[in-house]
PDB file of C-alpha atoms in Angstrom:
ATOM      1  CA  UNK A   1       2.991   5.680  -9.271  1.00  0.00           C
ATOM      2  CA  UNK A   2      -0.399   5.685 -10.330  1.00  0.00           C
ATOM      3  CA  UNK A   3      -3.469   6.993  -8.119  1.00  0.00           C
ATOM      4  CA  UNK A   4      -6.892   5.746  -8.769  1.00  0.00           C
ATOM      5  CA  UNK A   5     -10.018   7.004  -7.245  1.00  0.00           C
ATOM      6  CA  UNK A   6     -11.827   3.659  -6.093  1.00  0.00           C
ATOM      7  CA  UNK A   7     -15.275   2.760  -4.984  1.00  0.00           C
ATOM      8  CA  UNK A   8     -16.695  -0.351  -3.410  1.00  0.00           C
ATOM      9  CA  UNK A   9     -20.147  -1.964  -3.864  1.00  0.00           C
ATOM     10  CA  UNK A  10     -21.517  -0.112  -0.961  1.00  0.00           C
ATOM     11  CA  UNK A  11     -20.391   3.314  -2.413  1.00  0.00           C
ATOM     12  CA  UNK A  12     -17.429   3.929  -0.182  1.00  0.00           C
ATOM     13  CA  UNK A  13     -14.866   6.111  -1.955  1.00  0.00           C
ATOM     14  CA  UNK A  14     -11.165   5.924  -1.384  1.00  0.00           C
ATOM     15  CA  UNK A  15      -7.831   6.069  -3.229  1.00  0.00           C
ATOM     16  CA  UNK A  16      -5.230   3.562  -4.284  1.00  0.00           C
ATOM     17  CA  UNK A  17      -1.851   3.999  -5.376  1.00  0.00           C
ATOM     18  CA  UNK A  18      -0.244   1.283  -7.898  1.00  0.00           C
ATOM     19  CA  UNK A  19       3.178   0.995  -9.427  1.00  0.00           C
ATOM     20  CA  UNK A  20       1.479   0.289 -12.653  1.00  0.00           C
ATOM     21  CA  UNK A  21      -2.071  -0.223 -14.080  1.00  0.00           C
ATOM     22  CA  UNK A  22      -1.794  -4.022 -13.954  1.00  0.00           C
ATOM     23  CA  UNK A  23      -1.180  -3.912 -10.285  1.00  0.00           C
ATOM     24  CA  UNK A  24      -4.868  -2.826  -9.716  1.00  0.00           C
ATOM     25  CA  UNK A  25      -6.330  -5.739 -11.531  1.00  0.00           C
ATOM     26  CA  UNK A  26      -3.852  -8.229 -10.007  1.00  0.00           C
ATOM     27  CA  UNK A  27      -4.601  -6.987  -6.365  1.00  0.00           C
ATOM     28  CA  UNK A  28      -8.390  -7.018  -7.116  1.00  0.00           C
ATOM     29  CA  UNK A  29      -8.288 -10.581  -8.556  1.00  0.00           C
ATOM     30  CA  UNK A  30      -6.270 -11.853  -5.573  1.00  0.00           C
ATOM     31  CA  UNK A  31      -8.566 -10.231  -3.035  1.00  0.00           C
ATOM     32  CA  UNK A  32      -5.748  -8.016  -1.678  1.00  0.00           C
ATOM     33  CA  UNK A  33      -7.689  -4.896  -2.651  1.00  0.00           C
ATOM     34  CA  UNK A  34     -10.476  -4.189  -0.173  1.00  0.00           C
ATOM     35  CA  UNK A  35     -12.503  -1.322   0.976  1.00  0.00           C
ATOM     36  CA  UNK A  36     -10.940   0.314   4.146  1.00  0.00           C
ATOM     37  CA  UNK A  37     -14.296   1.165   5.501  1.00  0.00           C
ATOM     38  CA  UNK A  38     -16.399  -2.018   5.173  1.00  0.00           C
ATOM     39  CA  UNK A  39     -13.781  -4.559   3.814  1.00  0.00           C
ATOM     40  CA  UNK A  40     -15.672  -5.356   0.638  1.00  0.00           C
ATOM     41  CA  UNK A  41     -13.520  -6.827  -2.214  1.00  0.00           C
ATOM     42  CA  UNK A  42     -15.883  -5.643  -4.781  1.00  0.00           C
ATOM     43  CA  UNK A  43     -13.843  -2.632  -6.066  1.00  0.00           C
ATOM     44  CA  UNK A  44     -13.998  -0.542  -9.106  1.00  0.00           C
ATOM     45  CA  UNK A  45     -12.265   2.528 -10.510  1.00  0.00           C
ATOM     46  CA  UNK A  46     -14.238   5.850 -10.559  1.00  0.00           C
ATOM     47  CA  UNK A  47     -13.869   8.727 -12.906  1.00  0.00           C
ATOM     48  CA  UNK A  48     -11.434  11.403 -11.739  1.00  0.00           C
ATOM     49  CA  UNK A  49      -9.822  14.467 -13.064  1.00  0.00           C
ATOM     50  CA  UNK A  50      -6.305  14.148 -14.093  1.00  0.00           C
ATOM     51  CA  UNK A  51      -3.638  16.042 -11.880  1.00  0.00           C
ATOM     52  CA  UNK A  52      -1.788  18.628 -14.090  1.00  0.00           C
ATOM     53  CA  UNK A  53       1.247  20.079 -12.479  1.00  0.00           C
ATOM     54  CA  UNK A  54       1.790  23.826 -13.380  1.00  0.00           C
ATOM     55  CA  UNK A  55       4.729  26.018 -12.201  1.00  0.00           C
ATOM     56  CA  UNK A  56       2.124  28.076  -9.991  1.00  0.00           C
ATOM     57  CA  UNK A  57       1.120  24.854  -8.240  1.00  0.00           C
ATOM     58  CA  UNK A  58       4.368  23.272  -7.708  1.00  0.00           C
ATOM     59  CA  UNK A  59       5.008  24.890  -4.522  1.00  0.00           C
ATOM     60  CA  UNK A  60       1.660  24.117  -2.860  1.00  0.00           C
ATOM     61  CA  UNK A  61       1.123  20.843  -1.075  1.00  0.00           C
ATOM     62  CA  UNK A  62      -1.959  18.724  -1.331  1.00  0.00           C
ATOM     63  CA  UNK A  63      -3.982  18.593   1.962  1.00  0.00           C
ATOM     64  CA  UNK A  64      -6.800  16.553   3.044  1.00  0.00           C
ATOM     65  CA  UNK A  65      -9.379  17.630   5.557  1.00  0.00           C
ATOM     66  CA  UNK A  66     -10.235  14.492   7.546  1.00  0.00           C
ATOM     67  CA  UNK A  67     -13.218  13.939   9.888  1.00  0.00           C
ATOM     68  CA  UNK A  68     -12.716  12.751  13.466  1.00  0.00           C
ATOM     69  CA  UNK A  69     -13.606   9.154  12.389  1.00  0.00           C
ATOM     70  CA  UNK A  70     -10.802   9.230   9.771  1.00  0.00           C
ATOM     71  CA  UNK A  71      -8.322  10.563  12.407  1.00  0.00           C
ATOM     72  CA  UNK A  72      -9.049   7.729  14.610  1.00  0.00           C
ATOM     73  CA  UNK A  73      -8.685   5.303  11.729  1.00  0.00           C
ATOM     74  CA  UNK A  74      -5.282   6.915  11.035  1.00  0.00           C
ATOM     75  CA  UNK A  75      -4.420   6.573  14.680  1.00  0.00           C
ATOM     76  CA  UNK A  76      -5.362   2.852  14.516  1.00  0.00           C
ATOM     77  CA  UNK A  77      -3.231   2.423  11.429  1.00  0.00           C
ATOM     78  CA  UNK A  78      -0.198   4.067  12.971  1.00  0.00           C
ATOM     79  CA  UNK A  79      -0.573   1.681  16.020  1.00  0.00           C
ATOM     80  CA  UNK A  80      -0.861  -1.319  13.649  1.00  0.00           C
ATOM     81  CA  UNK A  81       2.253  -0.278  11.729  1.00  0.00           C
ATOM     82  CA  UNK A  82       4.195   0.158  15.121  1.00  0.00           C
ATOM     83  CA  UNK A  83       3.124  -3.202  16.185  1.00  0.00           C
ATOM     84  CA  UNK A  84       4.401  -4.680  12.933  1.00  0.00           C
ATOM     85  CA  UNK A  85       7.560  -3.039  13.112  1.00  0.00           C
ATOM     86  CA  UNK A  86       8.006  -3.913  16.745  1.00  0.00           C
ATOM     87  CA  UNK A  87       7.374  -7.711  15.796  1.00  0.00           C
ATOM     88  CA  UNK A  88       9.395  -7.923  12.595  1.00  0.00           C
ATOM     89  CA  UNK A  89      13.071  -8.031  11.686  1.00  0.00           C
ATOM     90  CA  UNK A  90      14.162  -5.236   9.601  1.00  0.00           C
ATOM     91  CA  UNK A  91      16.281  -6.756   6.946  1.00  0.00           C
ATOM     92  CA  UNK A  92      16.754  -3.559   4.761  1.00  0.00           C
ATOM     93  CA  UNK A  93      17.659  -4.142   1.100  1.00  0.00           C
ATOM     94  CA  UNK A  94      17.879  -7.906   1.663  1.00  0.00           C
ATOM     95  CA  UNK A  95      14.160  -8.060   1.830  1.00  0.00           C
ATOM     96  CA  UNK A  96      13.548  -9.873  -1.362  1.00  0.00           C
ATOM     97  CA  UNK A  97      16.244 -12.369  -0.643  1.00  0.00           C
ATOM     98  CA  UNK A  98      15.174 -13.141   2.886  1.00  0.00           C
ATOM     99  CA  UNK A  99      11.375 -13.226   1.746  1.00  0.00           C
ATOM    100  CA  UNK A 100      12.201 -16.018  -0.877  1.00  0.00           C
ATOM    101  CA  UNK A 101      14.221 -17.878   1.715  1.00  0.00           C
ATOM    102  CA  UNK A 102      11.269 -18.057   4.044  1.00  0.00           C
ATOM    103  CA  UNK A 103       8.765 -18.702   1.278  1.00  0.00           C
ATOM    104  CA  UNK A 104      10.713 -21.641  -0.106  1.00  0.00           C
ATOM    105  CA  UNK A 105      11.539 -23.051   3.508  1.00  0.00           C
ATOM    106  CA  UNK A 106      15.258 -22.166   3.256  1.00  0.00           C
ATOM    107  CA  UNK A 107      15.093 -19.861   6.429  1.00  0.00           C
ATOM    108  CA  UNK A 108      12.866 -19.766   9.723  1.00  0.00           C
ATOM    109  CA  UNK A 109       9.320 -18.272   9.138  1.00  0.00           C
ATOM    110  CA  UNK A 110       9.300 -14.937  10.679  1.00  0.00           C
ATOM    111  CA  UNK A 111       7.928 -11.519  10.124  1.00  0.00           C
ATOM    112  CA  UNK A 112      10.282  -9.336   8.183  1.00  0.00           C
ATOM    113  CA  UNK A 113      10.242  -5.647   6.777  1.00  0.00           C
ATOM    114  CA  UNK A 114      12.748  -3.911   4.471  1.00  0.00           C
ATOM    115  CA  UNK A 115      12.905  -2.337   1.033  1.00  0.00           C
ATOM    116  CA  UNK A 116      12.286  -3.806  -2.453  1.00  0.00           C
ATOM    117  CA  UNK A 117      12.066  -2.161  -5.823  1.00  0.00           C
ATOM    118  CA  UNK A 118       9.000  -2.402  -7.859  1.00  0.00           C
ATOM    119  CA  UNK A 119      10.470  -4.927 -10.075  1.00  0.00           C
ATOM    120  CA  UNK A 120      11.457  -7.132  -7.147  1.00  0.00           C
ATOM    121  CA  UNK A 121       7.969  -6.655  -5.709  1.00  0.00           C
ATOM    122  CA  UNK A 122       6.385  -7.774  -8.944  1.00  0.00           C
ATOM    123  CA  UNK A 123       8.659 -10.790  -9.296  1.00  0.00           C
ATOM    124  CA  UNK A 124       7.801 -11.765  -5.614  1.00  0.00           C
ATOM    125  CA  UNK A 125       3.950 -11.526  -6.224  1.00  0.00           C
ATOM    126  CA  UNK A 126       4.327 -13.576  -9.500  1.00  0.00           C
ATOM    127  CA  UNK A 127       6.122 -16.281  -7.438  1.00  0.00           C
ATOM    128  CA  UNK A 128       3.302 -16.409  -4.948  1.00  0.00           C
ATOM    129  CA  UNK A 129       5.238 -14.728  -2.153  1.00  0.00           C
ATOM    130  CA  UNK A 130       2.781 -12.895   0.205  1.00  0.00           C
ATOM    131  CA  UNK A 131       3.959  -9.508   0.764  1.00  0.00           C
ATOM    132  CA  UNK A 132       2.159  -6.242   1.400  1.00  0.00           C
ATOM    133  CA  UNK A 133       3.497  -2.545   1.524  1.00  0.00           C
ATOM    134  CA  UNK A 134       3.827  -0.930   4.931  1.00  0.00           C
ATOM    135  CA  UNK A 135       2.521   2.485   4.530  1.00  0.00           C
ATOM    136  CA  UNK A 136       4.366   5.516   5.879  1.00  0.00           C
ATOM    137  CA  UNK A 137       2.131   8.168   7.253  1.00  0.00           C
ATOM    138  CA  UNK A 138       2.636  11.742   8.137  1.00  0.00           C
ATOM    139  CA  UNK A 139       3.473  12.493  11.962  1.00  0.00           C
ATOM    140  CA  UNK A 140       0.846  15.191  12.152  1.00  0.00           C
ATOM    141  CA  UNK A 141      -2.149  13.163  11.086  1.00  0.00           C
ATOM    142  CA  UNK A 142      -3.328  12.387  14.485  1.00  0.00           C
TER     143      UNK A 142
END
């Protein structure tokens, strides 16, 4: 995974994780990548220091000090994820197969969740199948 520091045209800074560098460009071109603060689709990469792993730092974990507004946003995001899970069928490892069946009209249209490899995700996106990652958030973020 590649982590980029990003900024919208309103100067809101945030991070994005991508399976490869082309994913950033693809998501930006399709309008899938938007600012989590204002919703702007005008996103650019900003200069960031590389993360270098040393033996001394391997045991430390990264932490993020978040404001109360950010805590509320995380709570809302967790609620949205819970709603998505409650209203979707978990198809597990069959996600790619089921998503294709739905896309091509071979199965009933419904919300599904499951697992797919980066290769499968890339293939589905190239086929025009609309999918989105479902983030996993830490339990102690609220």
